[in-house]
């Protein structure tokens, strides 16, 4: 019961005590008698209603007010309801809702990082940066294979630094060639626009 409910209950009890005191002294007017009778009847009706009927009434009342309209999973299955019991369900839910990354067993994190490593290397501009990233990655793979922190076995392979640097150079050269070809393809169009502007001025 919240603070407002407690206050209402206290006022009702005080009013009932006043009515009983006035009734014992014979000083009740007909209005007070009527009100006391109505309140007693209401209390009697409330005592007769069982919990299931009360719950049913509250649900129907909430439906009538529209409290259940536009719920998140209306007409859809609730996710994870049919799965087996998972003691870590709540932490997995938080990680998924908050989109938390970088947590988990080293084997899974390294596998994910390995899949995205080429794209990460392609954002670097110097060979020294690429070499540092690859050496750091290899060191973490080797440390994870020792299983000092437990977890599933690590199946991610180390990268050959020199070979990866060669591949990085090839990708950079291909990207530069594609960019140059795009510029050359756009050059005649730019030249044509300049020519049209010059003609209009004359």
PDB file of N, CA, C and O in Angstrom, residues 56-129:
ATOM      1  N   UNK A  56      -9.204 -10.422 -12.106  1.00  0.00           N
ATOM      2  CA  UNK A  56      -9.908 -10.380 -13.388  1.00  0.00           C
ATOM      3  C   UNK A  56     -10.475  -8.989 -13.640  1.00  0.00           C
ATOM      4  O   UNK A  56     -10.379  -8.445 -14.740  1.00  0.00           O
ATOM      5  N   UNK A  57     -11.052  -8.403 -12.603  1.00  0.00           N
ATOM      6  CA  UNK A  57     -11.618  -7.053 -12.740  1.00  0.00           C
ATOM      7  C   UNK A  57     -10.526  -6.047 -13.081  1.00  0.00           C
ATOM      8  O   UNK A  57     -10.692  -5.190 -13.958  1.00  0.00           O
ATOM      9  N   UNK A  58      -9.387  -6.123 -12.383  1.00  0.00           N
ATOM     10  CA  UNK A  58      -8.303  -5.173 -12.621  1.00  0.00           C
ATOM     11  C   UNK A  58      -7.749  -5.296 -14.039  1.00  0.00           C
ATOM     12  O   UNK A  58      -7.454  -4.292 -14.696  1.00  0.00           O
ATOM     13  N   UNK A  59      -7.637  -6.552 -14.539  1.00  0.00           N
ATOM     14  CA  UNK A  59      -7.138  -6.757 -15.898  1.00  0.00           C
ATOM     15  C   UNK A  59      -8.121  -6.194 -16.915  1.00  0.00           C
ATOM     16  O   UNK A  59      -7.746  -5.499 -17.864  1.00  0.00           O
ATOM     17  N   UNK A  60      -9.415  -6.488 -16.723  1.00  0.00           N
ATOM     18  CA  UNK A  60     -10.429  -5.970 -17.659  1.00  0.00           C
ATOM     19  C   UNK A  60     -10.474  -4.435 -17.634  1.00  0.00           C
ATOM     20  O   UNK A  60     -10.622  -3.787 -18.667  1.00  0.00           O
ATOM     21  N   UNK A  61     -10.333  -3.864 -16.447  1.00  0.00           N
ATOM     22  CA  UNK A  61     -10.331  -2.414 -16.325  1.00  0.00           C
ATOM     23  C   UNK A  61      -9.125  -1.813 -17.055  1.00  0.00           C
ATOM     24  O   UNK A  61      -9.256  -0.804 -17.758  1.00  0.00           O
ATOM     25  N   UNK A  62      -7.960  -2.441 -16.908  1.00  0.00           N
ATOM     26  CA  UNK A  62      -6.755  -1.951 -17.599  1.00  0.00           C
ATOM     27  C   UNK A  62      -6.909  -2.078 -19.114  1.00  0.00           C
ATOM     28  O   UNK A  62      -6.482  -1.199 -19.870  1.00  0.00           O
ATOM     29  N   UNK A  63      -7.558  -3.180 -19.574  1.00  0.00           N
ATOM     30  CA  UNK A  63      -7.786  -3.348 -21.009  1.00  0.00           C
ATOM     31  C   UNK A  63      -8.726  -2.265 -21.520  1.00  0.00           C
ATOM     32  O   UNK A  63      -8.526  -1.710 -22.608  1.00  0.00           O
ATOM     33  N   UNK A  64      -9.743  -1.939 -20.753  1.00  0.00           N
ATOM     34  CA  UNK A  64     -10.694  -0.903 -21.163  1.00  0.00           C
ATOM     35  C   UNK A  64     -10.014   0.463 -21.246  1.00  0.00           C
ATOM     36  O   UNK A  64     -10.336   1.272 -22.120  1.00  0.00           O
ATOM     37  N   UNK A  65      -9.061   0.721 -20.356  1.00  0.00           N
ATOM     38  CA  UNK A  65      -8.338   1.996 -20.384  1.00  0.00           C
ATOM     39  C   UNK A  65      -7.310   2.032 -21.510  1.00  0.00           C
ATOM     40  O   UNK A  65      -6.785   3.089 -21.834  1.00  0.00           O
ATOM     41  N   UNK A  66      -6.948   0.853 -22.086  1.00  0.00           N
ATOM     42  CA  UNK A  66      -5.961   0.808 -23.167  1.00  0.00           C
ATOM     43  C   UNK A  66      -4.537   0.650 -22.683  1.00  0.00           C
ATOM     44  O   UNK A  66      -3.588   0.941 -23.416  1.00  0.00           O
ATOM     45  N   UNK A  67      -4.372   0.185 -21.434  1.00  0.00           N
ATOM     46  CA  UNK A  67      -3.019   0.021 -20.898  1.00  0.00           C
ATOM     47  C   UNK A  67      -2.220  -1.055 -21.626  1.00  0.00           C
ATOM     48  O   UNK A  67      -0.984  -1.030 -21.596  1.00  0.00           O
ATOM     49  N   UNK A  68      -2.900  -1.999 -22.282  1.00  0.00           N
ATOM     50  CA  UNK A  68      -2.194  -3.091 -22.957  1.00  0.00           C
ATOM     51  C   UNK A  68      -2.058  -2.861 -24.463  1.00  0.00           C
ATOM     52  O   UNK A  68      -1.580  -3.726 -25.183  1.00  0.00           O
ATOM     53  N   UNK A  69      -2.483  -1.688 -24.943  1.00  0.00           N
ATOM     54  CA  UNK A  69      -2.352  -1.396 -26.373  1.00  0.00           C
ATOM     55  C   UNK A  69      -0.894  -1.067 -26.702  1.00  0.00           C
ATOM     56  O   UNK A  69      -0.188  -0.455 -25.904  1.00  0.00           O
ATOM     57  N   UNK A  70      -0.465  -1.445 -27.894  1.00  0.00           N
ATOM     58  CA  UNK A  70       0.866  -1.109 -28.429  1.00  0.00           C
ATOM     59  C   UNK A  70       2.005  -1.590 -27.532  1.00  0.00           C
ATOM     60  O   UNK A  70       2.993  -0.887 -27.336  1.00  0.00           O
ATOM     61  N   UNK A  71       1.884  -2.775 -26.977  1.00  0.00           N
ATOM     62  CA  UNK A  71       2.986  -3.349 -26.212  1.00  0.00           C
ATOM     63  C   UNK A  71       4.080  -3.807 -27.172  1.00  0.00           C
ATOM     64  O   UNK A  71       3.832  -4.086 -28.346  1.00  0.00           O
ATOM     65  N   UNK A  72       5.300  -3.922 -26.684  1.00  0.00           N
ATOM     66  CA  UNK A  72       6.446  -4.214 -27.540  1.00  0.00           C
ATOM     67  C   UNK A  72       6.301  -5.539 -28.290  1.00  0.00           C
ATOM     68  O   UNK A  72       6.619  -5.633 -29.465  1.00  0.00           O
ATOM     69  N   UNK A  73       5.842  -6.578 -27.618  1.00  0.00           N
ATOM     70  CA  UNK A  73       5.764  -7.901 -28.242  1.00  0.00           C
ATOM     71  C   UNK A  73       4.323  -8.312 -28.554  1.00  0.00           C
ATOM     72  O   UNK A  73       4.020  -9.498 -28.596  1.00  0.00           O
ATOM     73  N   UNK A  74       3.441  -7.354 -28.791  1.00  0.00           N
ATOM     74  CA  UNK A  74       2.045  -7.678 -29.089  1.00  0.00           C
ATOM     75  C   UNK A  74       1.970  -8.487 -30.378  1.00  0.00           C
ATOM     76  O   UNK A  74       2.458  -8.075 -31.420  1.00  0.00           O
ATOM     77  N   UNK A  75       1.385  -9.684 -30.291  1.00  0.00           N
ATOM     78  CA  UNK A  75       1.225 -10.546 -31.461  1.00  0.00           C
ATOM     79  C   UNK A  75       2.493 -11.244 -31.893  1.00  0.00           C
ATOM     80  O   UNK A  75       2.534 -11.862 -32.949  1.00  0.00           O
ATOM     81  N   UNK A  76       3.567 -11.150 -31.100  1.00  0.00           N
ATOM     82  CA  UNK A  76       4.843 -11.781 -31.450  1.00  0.00           C
ATOM     83  C   UNK A  76       5.258 -12.708 -30.309  1.00  0.00           C
ATOM     84  O   UNK A  76       4.896 -12.487 -29.160  1.00  0.00           O
ATOM     85  N   UNK A  77       6.058 -13.730 -30.633  1.00  0.00           N
ATOM     86  CA  UNK A  77       6.544 -14.586 -29.544  1.00  0.00           C
ATOM     87  C   UNK A  77       7.549 -13.837 -28.669  1.00  0.00           C
ATOM     88  O   UNK A  77       8.312 -13.020 -29.163  1.00  0.00           O
ATOM     89  N   UNK A  78       7.504 -14.109 -27.387  1.00  0.00           N
ATOM     90  CA  UNK A  78       8.444 -13.467 -26.467  1.00  0.00           C
ATOM     91  C   UNK A  78       9.798 -14.131 -26.645  1.00  0.00           C
ATOM     92  O   UNK A  78       9.909 -15.364 -26.568  1.00  0.00           O
ATOM     93  N   UNK A  79      10.859 -13.364 -26.909  1.00  0.00           N
ATOM     94  CA  UNK A  79      12.165 -13.975 -27.184  1.00  0.00           C
ATOM     95  C   UNK A  79      12.701 -14.731 -25.978  1.00  0.00           C
ATOM     96  O   UNK A  79      12.594 -14.283 -24.845  1.00  0.00           O
ATOM     97  N   UNK A  80      13.288 -15.903 -26.270  1.00  0.00           N
ATOM     98  CA  UNK A  80      13.928 -16.698 -25.235  1.00  0.00           C
ATOM     99  C   UNK A  80      12.985 -17.465 -24.348  1.00  0.00           C
ATOM    100  O   UNK A  80      13.419 -18.103 -23.390  1.00  0.00           O
ATOM    101  N   UNK A  81      11.672 -17.441 -24.651  1.00  0.00           N
ATOM    102  CA  UNK A  81      10.708 -18.094 -23.771  1.00  0.00           C
ATOM    103  C   UNK A  81      10.785 -19.612 -23.876  1.00  0.00           C
ATOM    104  O   UNK A  81      10.636 -20.314 -22.889  1.00  0.00           O
ATOM    105  N   UNK A  82      11.056 -20.129 -25.080  1.00  0.00           N
ATOM    106  CA  UNK A  82      11.078 -21.579 -25.255  1.00  0.00           C
ATOM    107  C   UNK A  82      12.442 -22.203 -25.040  1.00  0.00           C
ATOM    108  O   UNK A  82      12.603 -23.416 -25.127  1.00  0.00           O
ATOM    109  N   UNK A  83      13.453 -21.384 -24.783  1.00  0.00           N
ATOM    110  CA  UNK A  83      14.804 -21.924 -24.591  1.00  0.00           C
ATOM    111  C   UNK A  83      14.898 -22.662 -23.263  1.00  0.00           C
ATOM    112  O   UNK A  83      14.094 -22.462 -22.361  1.00  0.00           O
ATOM    113  N   UNK A  84      15.918 -23.510 -23.159  1.00  0.00           N
ATOM    114  CA  UNK A  84      16.169 -24.196 -21.893  1.00  0.00           C
ATOM    115  C   UNK A  84      16.632 -23.209 -20.836  1.00  0.00           C
ATOM    116  O   UNK A  84      16.916 -22.041 -21.118  1.00  0.00           O
ATOM    117  N   UNK A  85      16.721 -23.672 -19.619  1.00  0.00           N
ATOM    118  CA  UNK A  85      17.131 -22.796 -18.513  1.00  0.00           C
ATOM    119  C   UNK A  85      18.593 -22.396 -18.671  1.00  0.00           C
ATOM    120  O   UNK A  85      19.463 -23.243 -18.824  1.00  0.00           O
ATOM    121  N   UNK A  86      18.858 -21.097 -18.673  1.00  0.00           N
ATOM    122  CA  UNK A  86      20.213 -20.575 -18.754  1.00  0.00           C
ATOM    123  C   UNK A  86      20.437 -19.690 -17.534  1.00  0.00           C
ATOM    124  O   UNK A  86      19.771 -18.661 -17.389  1.00  0.00           O
ATOM    125  N   UNK A  87      21.351 -20.062 -16.639  1.00  0.00           N
ATOM    126  CA  UNK A  87      21.533 -19.264 -15.422  1.00  0.00           C
ATOM    127  C   UNK A  87      22.054 -17.858 -15.694  1.00  0.00           C
ATOM    128  O   UNK A  87      21.907 -16.979 -14.861  1.00  0.00           O
ATOM    129  N   UNK A  88      22.648 -17.624 -16.869  1.00  0.00           N
ATOM    130  CA  UNK A  88      23.187 -16.304 -17.192  1.00  0.00           C
ATOM    131  C   UNK A  88      22.292 -15.526 -18.141  1.00  0.00           C
ATOM    132  O   UNK A  88      22.738 -14.621 -18.849  1.00  0.00           O
ATOM    133  N   UNK A  89      21.001 -15.858 -18.174  1.00  0.00           N
ATOM    134  CA  UNK A  89      20.096 -15.216 -19.131  1.00  0.00           C
ATOM    135  C   UNK A  89      20.033 -13.704 -18.952  1.00  0.00           C
ATOM    136  O   UNK A  89      19.979 -12.957 -19.910  1.00  0.00           O
ATOM    137  N   UNK A  90      20.090 -13.252 -17.706  1.00  0.00           N
ATOM    138  CA  UNK A  90      19.917 -11.817 -17.460  1.00  0.00           C
ATOM    139  C   UNK A  90      21.121 -11.024 -17.955  1.00  0.00           C
ATOM    140  O   UNK A  90      20.973  -9.972 -18.556  1.00  0.00           O
ATOM    141  N   UNK A  91      22.350 -11.535 -17.727  1.00  0.00           N
ATOM    142  CA  UNK A  91      23.539 -10.793 -18.165  1.00  0.00           C
ATOM    143  C   UNK A  91      23.635 -10.803 -19.686  1.00  0.00           C
ATOM    144  O   UNK A  91      24.025  -9.820 -20.305  1.00  0.00           O
ATOM    145  N   UNK A  92      23.220 -11.920 -20.310  1.00  0.00           N
ATOM    146  CA  UNK A  92      23.220 -11.967 -21.783  1.00  0.00           C
ATOM    147  C   UNK A  92      22.212 -10.978 -22.347  1.00  0.00           C
ATOM    148  O   UNK A  92      22.466 -10.334 -23.370  1.00  0.00           O
ATOM    149  N   UNK A  93      21.074 -10.855 -21.683  1.00  0.00           N
ATOM    150  CA  UNK A  93      20.074  -9.885 -22.122  1.00  0.00           C
ATOM    151  C   UNK A  93      20.589  -8.452 -22.026  1.00  0.00           C
ATOM    152  O   UNK A  93      20.366  -7.639 -22.925  1.00  0.00           O
ATOM    153  N   UNK A  94      21.297  -8.141 -20.941  1.00  0.00           N
ATOM    154  CA  UNK A  94      21.853  -6.797 -20.771  1.00  0.00           C
ATOM    155  C   UNK A  94      22.884  -6.518 -21.860  1.00  0.00           C
ATOM    156  O   UNK A  94      22.893  -5.436 -22.471  1.00  0.00           O
ATOM    157  N   UNK A  95      23.762  -7.498 -22.122  1.00  0.00           N
ATOM    158  CA  UNK A  95      24.790  -7.309 -23.145  1.00  0.00           C
ATOM    159  C   UNK A  95      24.156  -7.078 -24.510  1.00  0.00           C
ATOM    160  O   UNK A  95      24.625  -6.240 -25.289  1.00  0.00           O
ATOM    161  N   UNK A  96      23.095  -7.798 -24.806  1.00  0.00           N
ATOM    162  CA  UNK A  96      22.438  -7.653 -26.102  1.00  0.00           C
ATOM    163  C   UNK A  96      21.699  -6.324 -26.207  1.00  0.00           C
ATOM    164  O   UNK A  96      21.798  -5.625 -27.208  1.00  0.00           O
ATOM    165  N   UNK A  97      20.956  -5.955 -25.141  1.00  0.00           N
ATOM    166  CA  UNK A  97      20.203  -4.703 -25.167  1.00  0.00           C
ATOM    167  C   UNK A  97      21.109  -3.489 -25.247  1.00  0.00           C
ATOM    168  O   UNK A  97      20.851  -2.544 -25.972  1.00  0.00           O
ATOM    169  N   UNK A  98      22.183  -3.503 -24.475  1.00  0.00           N
ATOM    170  CA  UNK A  98      23.086  -2.356 -24.411  1.00  0.00           C
ATOM    171  C   UNK A  98      24.147  -2.384 -25.502  1.00  0.00           C
ATOM    172  O   UNK A  98      24.972  -1.477 -25.592  1.00  0.00           O
ATOM    173  N   UNK A  99      24.162  -3.443 -26.309  1.00  0.00           N
ATOM    174  CA  UNK A  99      25.127  -3.602 -27.410  1.00  0.00           C
ATOM    175  C   UNK A  99      26.564  -3.497 -26.895  1.00  0.00           C
ATOM    176  O   UNK A  99      27.392  -2.765 -27.440  1.00  0.00           O
ATOM    177  N   UNK A 100      26.842  -4.216 -25.822  1.00  0.00           N
ATOM    178  CA  UNK A 100      28.165  -4.210 -25.215  1.00  0.00           C
ATOM    179  C   UNK A 100      29.069  -5.152 -26.005  1.00  0.00           C
ATOM    180  O   UNK A 100      28.705  -6.288 -26.291  1.00  0.00           O
ATOM    181  N   UNK A 101      30.242  -4.660 -26.385  1.00  0.00           N
ATOM    182  CA  UNK A 101      31.203  -5.491 -27.118  1.00  0.00           C
ATOM    183  C   UNK A 101      32.512  -5.547 -26.339  1.00  0.00           C
ATOM    184  O   UNK A 101      32.743  -4.754 -25.432  1.00  0.00           O
ATOM    185  N   UNK A 102      33.367  -6.465 -26.723  1.00  0.00           N
ATOM    186  CA  UNK A 102      34.678  -6.575 -26.085  1.00  0.00           C
ATOM    187  C   UNK A 102      34.680  -7.436 -24.847  1.00  0.00           C
ATOM    188  O   UNK A 102      35.691  -7.519 -24.159  1.00  0.00           O
ATOM    189  N   UNK A 103      33.543  -8.073 -24.535  1.00  0.00           N
ATOM    190  CA  UNK A 103      33.485  -8.965 -23.380  1.00  0.00           C
ATOM    191  C   UNK A 103      33.222 -10.380 -23.863  1.00  0.00           C
ATOM    192  O   UNK A 103      32.457 -10.581 -24.798  1.00  0.00           O
ATOM    193  N   UNK A 104      33.824 -11.336 -23.216  1.00  0.00           N
ATOM    194  CA  UNK A 104      33.583 -12.722 -23.575  1.00  0.00           C
ATOM    195  C   UNK A 104      34.876 -13.517 -23.550  1.00  0.00           C
ATOM    196  O   UNK A 104      35.959 -12.979 -23.297  1.00  0.00           O
ATOM    197  N   UNK A 105      34.781 -14.804 -23.849  1.00  0.00           N
ATOM    198  CA  UNK A 105      35.990 -15.638 -23.870  1.00  0.00           C
ATOM    199  C   UNK A 105      36.938 -15.176 -24.973  1.00  0.00           C
ATOM    200  O   UNK A 105      36.514 -14.723 -26.038  1.00  0.00           O
ATOM    201  N   UNK A 106      38.236 -15.318 -24.701  1.00  0.00           N
ATOM    202  CA  UNK A 106      39.255 -14.878 -25.659  1.00  0.00           C
ATOM    203  C   UNK A 106      39.101 -15.577 -27.003  1.00  0.00           C
ATOM    204  O   UNK A 106      39.331 -14.976 -28.057  1.00  0.00           O
ATOM    205  N   UNK A 107      38.699 -16.854 -26.989  1.00  0.00           N
ATOM    206  CA  UNK A 107      38.565 -17.602 -28.243  1.00  0.00           C
ATOM    207  C   UNK A 107      37.563 -16.936 -29.176  1.00  0.00           C
ATOM    208  O   UNK A 107      37.812 -16.788 -30.381  1.00  0.00           O
ATOM    209  N   UNK A 108      36.436 -16.497 -28.632  1.00  0.00           N
ATOM    210  CA  UNK A 108      35.395 -15.874 -29.459  1.00  0.00           C
ATOM    211  C   UNK A 108      35.818 -14.471 -29.888  1.00  0.00           C
ATOM    212  O   UNK A 108      35.638 -14.077 -31.041  1.00  0.00           O
ATOM    213  N   UNK A 109      36.402 -13.704 -28.964  1.00  0.00           N
ATOM    214  CA  UNK A 109      36.824 -12.348 -29.298  1.00  0.00           C
ATOM    215  C   UNK A 109      37.899 -12.350 -30.376  1.00  0.00           C
ATOM    216  O   UNK A 109      37.862 -11.535 -31.308  1.00  0.00           O
ATOM    217  N   UNK A 110      38.846 -13.274 -30.264  1.00  0.00           N
ATOM    218  CA  UNK A 110      39.921 -13.334 -31.262  1.00  0.00           C
ATOM    219  C   UNK A 110      39.392 -13.776 -32.623  1.00  0.00           C
ATOM    220  O   UNK A 110      39.843 -13.286 -33.655  1.00  0.00           O
ATOM    221  N   UNK A 111      38.426 -14.692 -32.620  1.00  0.00           N
ATOM    222  CA  UNK A 111      37.844 -15.134 -33.892  1.00  0.00           C
ATOM    223  C   UNK A 111      37.136 -13.969 -34.581  1.00  0.00           C
ATOM    224  O   UNK A 111      37.262 -13.774 -35.796  1.00  0.00           O
ATOM    225  N   UNK A 112      36.403 -13.175 -33.804  1.00  0.00           N
ATOM    226  CA  UNK A 112      35.723 -12.005 -34.363  1.00  0.00           C
ATOM    227  C   UNK A 112      36.726 -10.978 -34.874  1.00  0.00           C
ATOM    228  O   UNK A 112      36.579 -10.421 -35.963  1.00  0.00           O
ATOM    229  N   UNK A 113      37.778 -10.738 -34.093  1.00  0.00           N
ATOM    230  CA  UNK A 113      38.801  -9.777 -34.497  1.00  0.00           C
ATOM    231  C   UNK A 113      39.528 -10.249 -35.753  1.00  0.00           C
ATOM    232  O   UNK A 113      39.839  -9.443 -36.637  1.00  0.00           O
ATOM    233  N   UNK A 114      39.779 -11.552 -35.862  1.00  0.00           N
ATOM    234  CA  UNK A 114      40.459 -12.105 -37.033  1.00  0.00           C
ATOM    235  C   UNK A 114      39.634 -11.863 -38.297  1.00  0.00           C
ATOM    236  O   UNK A 114      40.175 -11.544 -39.353  1.00  0.00           O
ATOM    237  N   UNK A 115      38.318 -12.008 -38.179  1.00  0.00           N
ATOM    238  CA  UNK A 115      37.447 -11.804 -39.345  1.00  0.00           C
ATOM    239  C   UNK A 115      37.451 -10.347 -39.804  1.00  0.00           C
ATOM    240  O   UNK A 115      37.262 -10.068 -40.991  1.00  0.00           O
ATOM    241  N   UNK A 116      37.681  -9.413 -38.875  1.00  0.00           N
ATOM    242  CA  UNK A 116      37.635  -7.985 -39.214  1.00  0.00           C
ATOM    243  C   UNK A 116      39.020  -7.367 -39.344  1.00  0.00           C
ATOM    244  O   UNK A 116      39.135  -6.145 -39.549  1.00  0.00           O
ATOM    245  N   UNK A 117      40.073  -8.177 -39.257  1.00  0.00           N
ATOM    246  CA  UNK A 117      41.432  -7.635 -39.195  1.00  0.00           C
ATOM    247  C   UNK A 117      41.846  -6.951 -40.493  1.00  0.00           C
ATOM    248  O   UNK A 117      42.462  -5.881 -40.466  1.00  0.00           O
ATOM    249  N   UNK A 118      41.517  -7.534 -41.659  1.00  0.00           N
ATOM    250  CA  UNK A 118      41.920  -6.922 -42.933  1.00  0.00           C
ATOM    251  C   UNK A 118      41.318  -5.524 -43.079  1.00  0.00           C
ATOM    252  O   UNK A 118      42.000  -4.586 -43.503  1.00  0.00           O
ATOM    253  N   UNK A 119      40.039  -5.397 -42.741  1.00  0.00           N
ATOM    254  CA  UNK A 119      39.384  -4.083 -42.845  1.00  0.00           C
ATOM    255  C   UNK A 119      40.040  -3.085 -41.895  1.00  0.00           C
ATOM    256  O   UNK A 119      40.203  -1.900 -42.232  1.00  0.00           O
ATOM    257  N   UNK A 120      40.434  -3.548 -40.719  1.00  0.00           N
ATOM    258  CA  UNK A 120      41.100  -2.661 -39.761  1.00  0.00           C
ATOM    259  C   UNK A 120      42.462  -2.226 -40.284  1.00  0.00           C
ATOM    260  O   UNK A 120      42.855  -1.063 -40.165  1.00  0.00           O
ATOM    261  N   UNK A 121      43.207  -3.173 -40.879  1.00  0.00           N
ATOM    262  CA  UNK A 121      44.526  -2.840 -41.422  1.00  0.00           C
ATOM    263  C   UNK A 121      44.418  -1.854 -42.574  1.00  0.00           C
ATOM    264  O   UNK A 121      45.287  -0.996 -42.750  1.00  0.00           O
ATOM    265  N   UNK A 122      43.362  -1.976 -43.371  1.00  0.00           N
ATOM    266  CA  UNK A 122      43.205  -1.095 -44.536  1.00  0.00           C
ATOM    267  C   UNK A 122      42.961   0.356 -44.147  1.00  0.00           C
ATOM    268  O   UNK A 122      43.106   1.253 -44.986  1.00  0.00           O
ATOM    269  N   UNK A 123      42.609   0.609 -42.887  1.00  0.00           N
ATOM    270  CA  UNK A 123      42.420   2.001 -42.443  1.00  0.00           C
ATOM    271  C   UNK A 123      43.740   2.642 -42.014  1.00  0.00           C
ATOM    272  O   UNK A 123      43.777   3.834 -41.745  1.00  0.00           O
ATOM    273  N   UNK A 124      44.820   1.872 -41.943  1.00  0.00           N
ATOM    274  CA  UNK A 124      46.128   2.398 -41.532  1.00  0.00           C
ATOM    275  C   UNK A 124      46.913   2.847 -42.762  1.00  0.00           C
ATOM    276  O   UNK A 124      46.771   2.286 -43.842  1.00  0.00           O
ATOM    277  N   UNK A 125      47.795   3.862 -42.551  1.00  0.00           N
ATOM    278  CA  UNK A 125      48.504   4.442 -43.689  1.00  0.00           C
ATOM    279  C   UNK A 125      49.990   4.117 -43.698  1.00  0.00           C
ATOM    280  O   UNK A 125      50.655   4.335 -44.713  1.00  0.00           O
ATOM    281  N   UNK A 126      50.513   3.599 -42.591  1.00  0.00           N
ATOM    282  CA  UNK A 126      51.953   3.297 -42.584  1.00  0.00           C
ATOM    283  C   UNK A 126      52.182   1.822 -42.288  1.00  0.00           C
ATOM    284  O   UNK A 126      51.394   1.177 -41.595  1.00  0.00           O
ATOM    285  N   UNK A 127      53.272   1.330 -42.835  1.00  0.00           N
ATOM    286  CA  UNK A 127      53.626  -0.080 -42.643  1.00  0.00           C
ATOM    287  C   UNK A 127      53.934  -0.366 -41.177  1.00  0.00           C
ATOM    288  O   UNK A 127      53.651  -1.450 -40.672  1.00  0.00           O
ATOM    289  N   UNK A 128      54.494   0.624 -40.475  1.00  0.00           N
ATOM    290  CA  UNK A 128      54.819   0.434 -39.063  1.00  0.00           C
ATOM    291  C   UNK A 128      53.549   0.182 -38.243  1.00  0.00           C
ATOM    292  O   UNK A 128      53.524  -0.696 -37.374  1.00  0.00           O
ATOM    293  N   UNK A 129      52.474   0.932 -38.518  1.00  0.00           N
ATOM    294  CA  UNK A 129      51.206   0.725 -37.797  1.00  0.00           C
ATOM    295  C   UNK A 129      50.652  -0.677 -38.065  1.00  0.00           C
ATOM    296  O   UNK A 129      50.181  -1.353 -37.150  1.00  0.00           O
TER     297      UNK A 129
END
